[in-house]
Coordinates of C-alpha atoms in Angstrom, one line a residue:
Chain Q
M984 CA 22.9 -1.1 21.8
S985 CA 25.9 0.6 20.4
E986 CA 26.8 4.1 21.5
K987 CA 27.0 5.0 17.8
W988 CA 23.4 4.0 17.2
A989 CA 22.3 5.8 20.4
R990 CA 24.0 8.9 18.9
S991 CA 22.3 8.6 15.6
Q992 CA 19.0 8.1 17.3
R993 CA 19.6 11.2 19.4
K994 CA 20.5 13.1 16.2
F995 CA 17.4 11.9 14.4
I996 CA 15.0 12.6 17.3
K997 CA 16.3 16.1 17.5
R998 CA 16.6 16.7 13.8
V999 CA 13.6 15.0 12.3
F1000 CA 11.3 13.1 14.5
T1001 CA 10.9 14.4 18.1
P1002 CA 7.6 12.6 18.5
K1003 CA 4.9 15.2 18.9
I1004 CA 3.7 14.1 22.3
T1005 CA 0.1 14.7 22.9
N1006 CA -2.0 15.0 26.1
Y1007 CA -3.2 11.5 25.7
T1008 CA 0.2 9.9 24.8
K1009 CA 2.2 11.7 27.5
P1010 CA 1.8 9.1 30.2
F1011 CA 3.3 6.5 27.8
W1012 CA 6.5 8.6 27.2
E1013 CA 6.7 9.4 31.0
G1014 CA 6.5 5.6 31.5
T1015 CA 9.3 4.8 29.1
K1016 CA 11.5 7.5 30.8
N1017 CA 11.0 5.4 34.0
H1018 CA 11.7 2.3 32.0
Q1019 CA 8.1 1.2 32.2
L1020 CA 5.9 0.1 29.3
K1021 CA 2.5 1.6 29.8
Y1022 CA -0.7 0.9 28.0
Q1023 CA -4.4 1.9 28.3
Q1024 CA -7.3 -0.1 29.4
C1025 CA -10.9 1.1 29.3
K1026 CA -12.5 1.3 32.8
N1027 CA -16.0 0.9 31.2
C1028 CA -15.5 -2.2 29.0
S1029 CA -12.0 -3.5 30.1
Y1030 CA -10.8 -3.3 26.4
I1031 CA -7.0 -3.1 26.0
F1032 CA -5.5 -1.1 23.1
F1033 CA -2.4 0.6 21.7
P1034 CA -1.3 3.2 20.7
P1035 CA -2.8 5.5 23.3
Q1036 CA -5.8 7.5 22.3
P1037 CA -8.4 9.8 24.0
N1038 CA -11.2 7.3 24.0
C1039 CA -11.8 3.6 24.0
P1040 CA -12.1 2.2 20.4
N1041 CA -14.4 -0.5 21.6
C1042 CA -17.1 1.4 23.6
L1043 CA -15.9 5.0 23.0
S1044 CA -15.7 5.8 26.7
A1045 CA -13.2 8.4 27.8
D1046 CA -12.9 6.8 31.2
L1047 CA -9.5 5.1 30.6
G1048 CA -6.8 3.8 33.0
W1049 CA -3.1 3.3 32.5
K1050 CA -1.5 -0.1 33.3
I1051 CA 2.1 -1.2 33.4
S1052 CA 3.0 -4.0 31.1
A1053 CA 5.3 -6.8 32.2
G1054 CA 7.1 -6.0 28.9
K1055 CA 7.0 -9.6 27.7
G1056 CA 5.5 -11.0 24.6
V1057 CA 6.0 -12.7 21.2
L1058 CA 7.5 -11.5 18.0
A1059 CA 4.4 -11.4 15.7
T1060 CA 6.4 -10.6 12.5
F1061 CA 9.6 -8.9 11.5
T1062 CA 11.8 -7.6 8.6
N1063 CA 15.5 -6.9 8.4
I1064 CA 16.2 -3.6 6.7
H1065 CA 19.5 -3.9 4.7
F1066 CA 19.1 -1.0 2.3
A1067 CA 17.0 2.1 1.7
A1068 CA 16.6 3.0 5.4
P1069 CA 15.5 6.5 6.3
S1070 CA 18.4 8.8 6.9
W1071 CA 17.9 8.7 10.7
M1072 CA 18.6 4.9 10.6
S1073 CA 21.1 4.6 7.8
E1074 CA 24.1 4.1 10.1
K1075 CA 22.3 1.2 11.7
M1076 CA 21.7 -1.0 8.7
P1077 CA 21.0 -3.8 8.9
Y1078 CA 18.4 -3.5 11.6
T1079 CA 15.3 -5.5 12.6
V1080 CA 11.9 -3.9 12.7
I1081 CA 9.3 -6.0 14.5
I1082 CA 5.7 -6.2 15.6
V1083 CA 5.4 -7.5 19.2
R1084 CA 2.2 -8.9 20.7
L1085 CA 2.5 -8.3 24.4
D1086 CA 1.1 -10.9 26.8
E1087 CA -1.5 -8.3 28.0
G1088 CA -3.0 -8.5 24.4
F1089 CA -1.9 -5.3 22.7
T1090 CA 0.5 -5.0 19.8
M1091 CA 3.3 -2.4 19.1
M1092 CA 6.1 -1.7 16.7
S1093 CA 9.7 -1.7 17.8
N1094 CA 13.2 -2.9 17.0
L1095 CA 14.7 -6.2 18.0
I1096 CA 18.2 -5.7 19.5
N1097 CA 20.9 -7.8 21.3
H1098 CA 19.9 -10.7 19.1
K1099 CA 21.5 -13.4 16.9
P1100 CA 20.2 -14.2 13.5
K1101 CA 18.5 -17.4 14.8
D1102 CA 16.5 -15.3 17.2
I1103 CA 14.6 -13.6 14.4
E1104 CA 11.7 -16.0 14.4
I1105 CA 7.9 -15.5 14.4
M1106 CA 6.5 -16.5 17.9
K1107 CA 10.0 -16.0 19.6
R1108 CA 9.6 -14.8 23.2
V1109 CA 10.9 -11.2 23.6
E1110 CA 11.1 -8.7 26.4
A1111 CA 11.3 -4.9 26.5
V1112 CA 14.5 -3.0 27.0
F1113 CA 14.7 0.8 27.2
N1114 CA 17.1 3.2 25.4
D1115 CA 17.4 6.8 26.5
V1116 CA 17.9 8.5 23.2
S1117 CA 17.6 12.0 24.5
D1118 CA 16.7 13.9 27.7
E1119 CA 13.1 13.9 26.6
I1120 CA 12.7 10.5 24.8
T1121 CA 13.2 7.0 25.8
L1122 CA 12.4 4.4 23.1
P1123 CA 11.2 0.9 24.0
Y1124 CA 13.1 -1.9 22.2
F1125 CA 12.9 -5.6 22.5
Q1126 CA 15.4 -8.4 23.0
P1127 CA 15.1 -12.2 22.9
V1128 CA 14.2 -13.9 26.2
E1129 CA 17.0 -16.4 26.9
E1130 CA 15.8 -20.0 26.9
Q1131 CA 15.8 -21.5 30.4
Chain W
M808 CA -25.6 -0.7 -9.7
K809 CA -24.2 -3.5 -11.9
G810 CA -23.2 -2.1 -15.2
E811 CA -24.8 1.3 -14.6
V812 CA -21.5 3.1 -14.8
A813 CA -18.7 2.5 -17.4
V814 CA -15.2 3.7 -18.0
I815 CA -14.9 5.2 -21.5
G816 CA -11.4 6.5 -21.8
V817 CA -7.9 6.2 -20.2
G818 CA -4.7 8.2 -20.7
L819 CA -1.2 7.6 -19.4
H820 CA 2.0 9.6 -19.5
P821 CA 5.0 7.2 -19.7
N822 CA 6.7 6.4 -16.4
G823 CA 10.2 7.6 -16.0
V824 CA 12.3 10.6 -15.0
F825 CA 11.1 14.0 -16.4
A826 CA 13.0 16.7 -14.6
N827 CA 12.0 19.4 -17.1
K828 CA 8.2 18.7 -16.9
E829 CA 6.0 19.9 -14.0
C830 CA 3.0 18.0 -12.7
P831 CA 0.4 20.1 -14.6
E832 CA 2.1 19.3 -17.9
L833 CA 2.3 15.5 -17.1
A834 CA -1.3 15.6 -15.9
M835 CA -2.6 17.3 -19.1
Y836 CA -0.8 14.8 -21.3
A837 CA -2.7 12.0 -19.7
I838 CA -6.0 13.9 -19.5
L839 CA -5.9 14.9 -23.2
E840 CA -5.2 11.2 -24.1
A841 CA -8.1 10.1 -22.0
I842 CA -10.5 12.6 -23.6
Q843 CA -9.4 11.5 -27.0
N844 CA -9.6 7.8 -26.1
A845 CA -13.1 8.3 -24.8
G846 CA -14.1 10.1 -28.0
I847 CA -15.9 12.9 -26.2
D848 CA -16.1 16.7 -26.4
K849 CA -14.2 18.0 -23.4
N850 CA -17.3 20.2 -22.5
E851 CA -19.1 17.0 -21.6
I852 CA -17.0 16.6 -18.4
D853 CA -19.1 17.7 -15.5
A854 CA -17.0 16.5 -12.5
I855 CA -13.2 16.5 -11.8
L856 CA -11.5 14.5 -9.1
T857 CA -7.8 14.6 -8.5
Q858 CA -5.8 12.0 -6.6
D859 CA -3.4 12.7 -3.8
T860 CA 0.2 13.5 -4.8
F861 CA 3.3 13.3 -2.6
S862 CA 6.0 15.4 -4.4
D863 CA 4.1 18.4 -5.6
R864 CA 1.8 20.8 -3.7
W865 CA 0.0 21.6 -7.0
Y866 CA -2.1 18.5 -6.6
N867 CA -2.8 19.2 -2.9
S868 CA -2.8 22.7 -1.4
D869 CA -2.8 24.5 -4.7
L870 CA -6.2 23.0 -5.6
S871 CA -5.3 21.2 -8.8
W872 CA -8.9 19.9 -9.0
C873 CA -10.0 23.5 -9.5
K874 CA -7.1 24.7 -11.7
L875 CA -7.9 21.8 -14.1
V876 CA -11.4 23.3 -14.6
E877 CA -9.6 26.4 -16.0
M878 CA -7.0 24.5 -17.9
L879 CA -9.7 22.5 -19.6
G880 CA -12.0 25.6 -20.2
L881 CA -14.8 24.1 -18.1
E882 CA -15.8 27.2 -16.1
G883 CA -19.5 27.2 -15.5
K884 CA -19.8 23.7 -17.0
C885 CA -18.1 21.5 -14.4
R886 CA -20.6 20.9 -11.6
I887 CA -18.3 19.6 -8.9
N888 CA -14.6 19.2 -8.2
F889 CA -12.6 17.8 -5.3
R890 CA -9.5 15.9 -4.3
I891 CA -9.9 12.2 -3.4
S892 CA -7.4 10.1 -1.5
S893 CA -7.0 6.7 0.0
G894 CA -3.4 6.2 -1.0
G895 CA -2.8 3.1 -3.2
S896 CA -6.5 2.3 -3.5
T897 CA -7.5 5.8 -4.7
S898 CA -8.6 4.8 -8.2
S899 CA -11.1 2.4 -6.7
T900 CA -12.3 5.0 -4.2
A901 CA -12.7 7.5 -7.1
V902 CA -14.8 4.9 -9.0
H903 CA -17.0 4.6 -5.9
A904 CA -17.4 8.4 -5.5
A905 CA -18.0 8.9 -9.3
A906 CA -20.5 6.1 -9.4
G907 CA -22.4 7.6 -6.4
M908 CA -22.6 11.0 -8.1
I909 CA -23.6 9.4 -11.5
L910 CA -26.3 7.2 -9.9
M911 CA -27.7 10.2 -8.0
G912 CA -27.9 12.0 -11.3
K913 CA -25.5 14.7 -10.2
A914 CA -22.9 14.0 -12.8
K915 CA -22.7 12.0 -16.1
C916 CA -19.1 12.2 -17.1
V917 CA -16.4 12.3 -14.4
L918 CA -12.6 12.9 -15.0
V919 CA -10.2 11.4 -12.5
S920 CA -6.6 12.7 -12.8
H921 CA -3.2 12.0 -11.1
A922 CA 0.4 13.1 -11.6
D923 CA 3.4 12.8 -9.4
K924 CA 7.1 13.1 -9.6
L925 CA 8.4 10.5 -7.2
N926 CA 11.9 10.7 -8.8
S927 CA 12.7 14.2 -10.0
G928 CA 10.2 15.9 -7.6
F929 CA 12.6 15.2 -4.8
E930 CA 16.2 16.5 -4.3
S931 CA 17.7 13.1 -3.8
I932 CA 16.8 9.4 -3.6
Q933 CA 17.4 9.6 0.2
Q934 CA 14.7 12.2 0.4
V935 CA 12.3 9.9 -1.4
I936 CA 13.2 7.1 1.1
D937 CA 12.8 9.4 4.1
A938 CA 9.3 10.4 2.7
F939 CA 8.2 6.8 2.5
S940 CA 9.6 6.2 5.9
S941 CA 7.3 8.8 7.4
F942 CA 4.2 9.1 5.2
G943 CA 1.2 7.1 6.2
M944 CA 2.3 6.1 9.6
S945 CA 2.4 7.2 13.2
Q946 CA 5.2 9.8 13.8
E947 CA 5.2 8.8 17.4
F948 CA 4.9 5.0 17.5
E949 CA 6.3 3.8 14.1
A950 CA 8.7 6.2 12.4
P951 CA 11.2 6.3 15.2
F952 CA 11.9 2.6 14.6
G953 CA 13.1 3.0 11.0
Y954 CA 9.9 1.4 9.8
N955 CA 9.0 2.2 6.1
Q956 CA 6.4 1.4 3.5
Q957 CA 8.5 -1.5 2.2
A958 CA 8.4 -3.1 5.6
V959 CA 4.6 -3.3 5.4
S960 CA 4.8 -5.9 2.7
A961 CA 7.9 -7.6 4.2
F962 CA 6.1 -8.1 7.5
V963 CA 3.2 -9.9 5.7
A964 CA 5.6 -11.8 3.4
N965 CA 7.5 -13.3 6.4
L966 CA 4.2 -14.4 7.9
Y967 CA 3.1 -15.8 4.6
M968 CA 6.3 -17.8 4.4
K969 CA 5.8 -19.1 7.9
A970 CA 2.1 -20.0 7.2
T971 CA 2.5 -21.6 3.8
G972 CA 6.2 -22.6 3.4
A973 CA 6.7 -20.2 0.5
T974 CA 10.2 -19.3 -0.4
S975 CA 12.1 -16.4 -2.0
K976 CA 11.6 -18.2 -5.3
D977 CA 7.9 -17.6 -5.1
F978 CA 8.4 -13.9 -4.7
A979 CA 11.0 -13.9 -7.5
A980 CA 8.4 -15.6 -9.8
V981 CA 6.0 -12.7 -9.2
A982 CA 8.7 -10.1 -10.0
L983 CA 9.6 -12.1 -13.1
S984 CA 6.0 -12.1 -14.2
M985 CA 5.9 -8.3 -13.9
R986 CA 9.2 -7.9 -15.8
K987 CA 7.8 -10.1 -18.7
W988 CA 4.7 -7.9 -19.0
A989 CA 6.7 -4.6 -18.7
A990 CA 8.9 -5.7 -21.5
L991 CA 5.8 -5.4 -23.7
N992 CA 4.7 -2.1 -22.3
P993 CA 6.3 1.0 -23.9
N994 CA 5.1 3.1 -20.9
A995 CA 6.9 0.9 -18.3
L996 CA 10.0 2.0 -16.4
I997 CA 12.0 -1.2 -16.5
R998 CA 11.8 -3.3 -19.6
K999 CA 14.6 -5.8 -19.2
V1000 CA 13.8 -9.4 -18.3
P1001 CA 16.3 -10.9 -15.8
A1002 CA 16.8 -14.6 -15.0
L1003 CA 14.8 -15.9 -12.0
E1004 CA 18.2 -16.6 -10.2
D1005 CA 19.2 -12.9 -10.7
I1006 CA 16.1 -11.7 -9.0
I1007 CA 16.6 -14.1 -6.1
N1008 CA 20.3 -13.3 -5.8
S1009 CA 20.2 -9.5 -6.1
D1010 CA 21.0 -7.5 -3.0
M1011 CA 18.8 -7.9 0.0
V1012 CA 16.8 -4.8 0.7
V1013 CA 14.0 -5.6 3.2
S1014 CA 13.9 -9.2 4.0
P1015 CA 12.6 -11.4 2.3
F1016 CA 12.6 -9.0 -0.6
T1017 CA 15.7 -8.4 -2.8
K1018 CA 16.4 -5.4 -4.9
R1019 CA 14.7 -6.8 -8.0
M1020 CA 11.6 -7.7 -6.1
C1021 CA 11.1 -4.1 -5.0
N1022 CA 9.3 -1.4 -7.0
V1023 CA 11.1 1.7 -8.2
T1024 CA 9.6 5.2 -7.7
C1025 CA 9.3 7.4 -10.8
D1026 CA 7.5 10.3 -12.4
G1027 CA 4.3 9.8 -14.3
A1028 CA 0.6 10.7 -14.8
E1029 CA -2.6 8.8 -15.4
A1030 CA -6.2 9.7 -16.1
F1031 CA -9.6 8.0 -16.7
I1032 CA -13.1 9.1 -17.6
I1033 CA -16.1 7.3 -16.1
A1034 CA -19.7 7.9 -17.2
S1035 CA -23.3 6.8 -16.8
R1036 CA -24.2 3.8 -18.9
E1037 CA -26.5 5.9 -21.0
F1038 CA -23.9 8.5 -21.9
A1039 CA -21.1 5.9 -22.3
E1040 CA -23.1 3.9 -24.8
K1041 CA -23.9 7.0 -26.7
V1042 CA -20.4 8.3 -27.1
C1043 CA -18.2 5.2 -26.9
N1044 CA -18.2 2.0 -29.0
K1045 CA -16.5 -0.1 -26.3
P1046 CA -17.5 1.1 -22.8
V1047 CA -16.0 -1.0 -19.9
Y1048 CA -18.8 -1.6 -17.4
V1049 CA -18.2 -1.7 -13.6
L1050 CA -19.9 -5.0 -12.8
G1051 CA -19.0 -5.3 -9.1
M1052 CA -17.0 -3.2 -6.6
N1053 CA -16.5 -3.8 -2.9
S1054 CA -14.0 -2.8 -0.2
I1055 CA -13.3 -3.1 3.5
V1056 CA -10.9 -1.3 5.8
T1057 CA -9.0 -3.4 8.3
H1058 CA -6.5 -1.2 10.1
Y1059 CA -4.5 2.0 10.0
S1060 CA -1.2 0.6 11.4
I1061 CA -0.4 -2.9 10.3
M1062 CA 0.4 -3.7 14.0
N1063 CA -3.3 -3.4 14.7
N1064 CA -4.4 -5.8 11.9
P1065 CA -6.2 -8.7 13.5
F1066 CA -3.5 -11.1 12.3
A1067 CA -1.0 -9.4 14.6
R1068 CA -3.2 -9.0 17.6
N1069 CA -4.4 -12.6 17.5
I1070 CA -1.0 -14.1 16.4
N1071 CA -1.1 -17.8 16.3
V1072 CA 1.2 -19.8 14.0
K1073 CA -1.5 -22.4 13.4
N1074 CA -3.9 -19.9 12.1
I1075 CA -2.3 -16.9 10.4
N1076 CA -5.0 -15.4 8.2
F1077 CA -4.5 -12.5 5.8
W1078 CA -6.8 -13.9 3.2
S1079 CA -10.2 -13.2 4.9
S1080 CA -10.7 -9.5 4.1
W1081 CA -9.8 -10.2 0.4
E1082 CA -12.0 -13.3 0.3
K1083 CA -14.9 -11.3 1.7
V1084 CA -14.7 -8.4 -0.9
A1085 CA -13.9 -10.8 -3.8
N1086 CA -17.0 -13.0 -3.0
E1087 CA -19.2 -9.9 -2.7
S1088 CA -17.9 -8.6 -6.1
Y1089 CA -18.4 -12.0 -7.8
Q1090 CA -21.9 -12.1 -6.5
E1091 CA -22.7 -8.6 -7.6
A1092 CA -21.3 -9.3 -11.1
G1093 CA -22.9 -12.7 -11.4
L1094 CA -19.5 -14.2 -12.3
K1095 CA -17.2 -16.9 -11.0
P1096 CA -13.4 -17.0 -10.8
E1097 CA -13.3 -19.2 -13.9
D1098 CA -15.1 -16.4 -15.9
I1099 CA -12.3 -13.9 -15.3
D1100 CA -9.9 -13.5 -18.2
I1101 CA -7.3 -11.2 -16.6
A1102 CA -6.2 -10.5 -13.0
E1103 CA -5.1 -6.9 -12.8
F1104 CA -3.7 -7.1 -9.3
Y1105 CA -2.2 -4.4 -7.2
D1106 CA 1.4 -5.3 -6.4
A1107 CA 3.8 -2.7 -5.1
Y1108 CA 5.7 -5.8 -3.7
P1109 CA 5.4 -9.5 -4.7
I1110 CA 3.4 -10.6 -1.7
L1111 CA 0.0 -9.1 -2.4
P1112 CA -0.4 -10.8 -5.8
L1113 CA 0.1 -14.2 -4.2
I1114 CA -2.4 -13.5 -1.4
T1115 CA -5.0 -12.1 -3.8
L1116 CA -4.5 -15.0 -6.4
E1117 CA -5.5 -17.3 -3.5
A1118 CA -8.2 -15.1 -1.9
C1119 CA -9.9 -14.4 -5.2
G1120 CA -10.4 -18.1 -5.9
F1121 CA -7.8 -18.7 -8.6
V1122 CA -5.4 -20.9 -6.7
E1123 CA -5.5 -23.0 -3.5
K1124 CA -4.0 -21.3 -0.4
G1125 CA -0.2 -21.6 -0.4
K1126 CA 0.0 -22.6 -4.0
A1127 CA 0.1 -19.2 -5.7
G1128 CA 3.9 -19.1 -5.9
Q1129 CA 4.1 -22.4 -7.9
F1130 CA 1.2 -21.2 -10.1
V1131 CA 3.1 -18.1 -11.0
L1132 CA 6.4 -20.0 -11.4
D1133 CA 4.7 -22.4 -13.9
G1134 CA 4.0 -19.4 -16.1
N1135 CA 0.3 -19.2 -15.7
T1136 CA 0.3 -15.4 -15.1
W1137 CA 3.0 -14.6 -17.8
P1138 CA 2.3 -13.5 -21.3
G1139 CA 0.5 -16.4 -23.0
G1140 CA -0.5 -17.9 -19.6
K1141 CA -4.0 -19.0 -18.7
L1142 CA -4.5 -16.1 -16.2
P1143 CA -2.5 -13.0 -17.3
M1144 CA -1.8 -10.9 -14.2
T1145 CA -1.0 -7.2 -13.9
T1146 CA -0.3 -6.9 -17.6
N1147 CA 1.3 -3.4 -17.5
G1148 CA 4.2 -4.8 -15.4
G1149 CA 2.7 -3.4 -12.1
M1150 CA 4.8 -1.2 -9.9
I1151 CA 7.7 -3.7 -9.6
A1152 CA 8.6 -3.3 -13.3
G1153 CA 6.3 -0.6 -14.5
G1154 CA 7.3 2.0 -11.9
H1155 CA 5.7 3.4 -8.8
T1156 CA 4.1 6.9 -9.2
G1157 CA 2.5 6.9 -5.7
T1158 CA -1.3 6.8 -5.7
G1159 CA -1.0 6.5 -9.4
G1160 CA 0.5 3.0 -9.1
G1161 CA -3.0 1.5 -8.6
L1162 CA -4.5 3.9 -11.1
G1163 CA -2.0 2.6 -13.8
I1164 CA -3.1 -1.0 -13.2
F1165 CA -6.8 0.0 -13.3
C1166 CA -6.2 1.9 -16.6
E1167 CA -4.5 -1.2 -17.9
A1168 CA -7.6 -3.3 -17.2
I1169 CA -9.6 -0.8 -19.2
K1170 CA -7.1 -0.9 -22.1
Q1171 CA -7.2 -4.7 -22.2
L1172 CA -11.0 -4.9 -22.2
K1173 CA -11.3 -2.2 -24.9
G1174 CA -8.8 -4.3 -26.9
E1175 CA -6.2 -1.4 -27.0
A1176 CA -3.3 -3.0 -25.1
G1177 CA -1.0 -3.3 -28.1
E1178 CA 1.6 -6.1 -27.8
R1179 CA 0.2 -7.0 -24.4
Q1180 CA -3.3 -7.6 -25.6
V1181 CA -4.9 -10.7 -24.1
A1182 CA -7.0 -12.2 -26.9
N1183 CA -10.8 -12.2 -26.3
A1184 CA -10.5 -10.7 -22.8
K1185 CA -14.1 -10.0 -21.6
Y1186 CA -13.8 -9.7 -17.8
A1187 CA -11.1 -8.4 -15.6
L1188 CA -10.7 -8.4 -11.8
T1189 CA -8.7 -5.6 -10.2
T1190 CA -7.5 -5.3 -6.7
E1191 CA -6.2 -2.2 -4.8
S1192 CA -4.9 -1.5 -1.4
G1193 CA -3.7 1.7 0.3
G1194 CA -1.6 2.9 3.2
Q1195 CA -0.2 0.1 5.3
G1196 CA -2.4 -2.4 3.4
M1197 CA -5.2 -0.7 5.3
D1198 CA -8.0 -1.8 2.9
A1199 CA -9.0 -4.4 0.4
H1200 CA -10.7 -3.3 -2.9
V1201 CA -12.0 -5.7 -5.5
L1202 CA -13.6 -4.5 -8.8
I1203 CA -14.9 -6.6 -11.6
L1204 CA -15.0 -4.9 -15.0
G1205 CA -16.5 -6.2 -18.2
G1206 CA -16.1 -5.3 -21.8
E1207 CA -19.7 -6.6 -22.0
Q1208 CA -22.5 -7.2 -19.6
P1209 CA -22.8 -10.9 -18.5

């Protein structure tokens, strides 16, 4: 993560996209601040889901618990953005946007960082890394897991 | 419902850049053409639906659906008016809503209108890019990562390549097919036909798509009029019947599509939702893939035409790229596809992109497609999808009843 990107991220968060944190997503953002990736699991039916919401999409129960993910998963798909990026990312082109399927079973969107071109591969093992982009916001990114 | 509603008229403002025209002017151009094309007295219109617009509040908070009642002098005659929106699939959604009202006997002649200025309605191209990097997605869990609407198709395309062995050449073939049709369409934005290699070798935008595989946003307007069969047959000598229509919604965010949640390289499946609605529509219409004369497929990017060619039963899975490359979907081919040039060459007017393709199907089946006219076209299959590919819509239209 270059300092320059961190700066542009900070700028964008403040200028355009400070995520509007809601009552039910707050624990997720508190988690990332502590460099933890949190997700919800329904206490009634055990269903795991993401992004956070006030009720279980499976059984509609509001009795939900928060768990900490091990932060490891597979790259489900990706794209490299070389052109026509939003203004808050234009200094970072090209960058890689990915969908990650975490080992716990939920999926999320993120960026792949600290990678070589050969790492951008569907089913590649990845792990979460955290970037403190402002005092309020820490974004979860992913990097390739080094082969043993 | 088979054949109980029919489209009687369509109108289109050319796609392009029209800085000196506002949305109401663009909209009225298309509406007047649609009224004329339907051959009706405007006072017959008893319902007005307007599609969602991105650049102009006239179509949204300024209640365009009501203002149009005044502009068309339909006060006290129009029975119902509302805005309708499901992004790229809105024209299919509008057909569903109109058909419901018509079959309930609450309306007989419904006007659907859209206008947008996705070029001159914004201050800069960067503003358009920023809009499409924040519309239709989570502001909390997607936009901060520089995700955009182009990435939706790119995500699916990379998976499709992994699953089928498709290459950049297959996507280029689709873009070339669109360019060849757009060259014959006076309303299209881009009418030059490049070489296949130029499409493959143009600058990378969002991998695996190069610049010439991506759509270009522009200004434009579209309208259509849909009516009960009884009214349609009375006023129009060539009504286009809705023979089958089905849809399914699979996700909001593409990260929650089942293919991502259940990722498994041996079984990547993005065909199933399209197969389901295509089969339902064939059954409803009493037709088979070999009965279809034209595939008016939603594009936006070159991946969806490949998936839908396969899912709608025209080509074996993984073979659609070669099918397009062999010229089967080009002018003169055995399955003409997206004959207005789609959004890749025709231009992208937002929720009007799908509407333009839908109107093209009507023109073809009415025999009014000019240089693009497919000889003896009786049945067309149209597809539409909105948001982050959130839904799959398949309509089967017929210039006659089977």
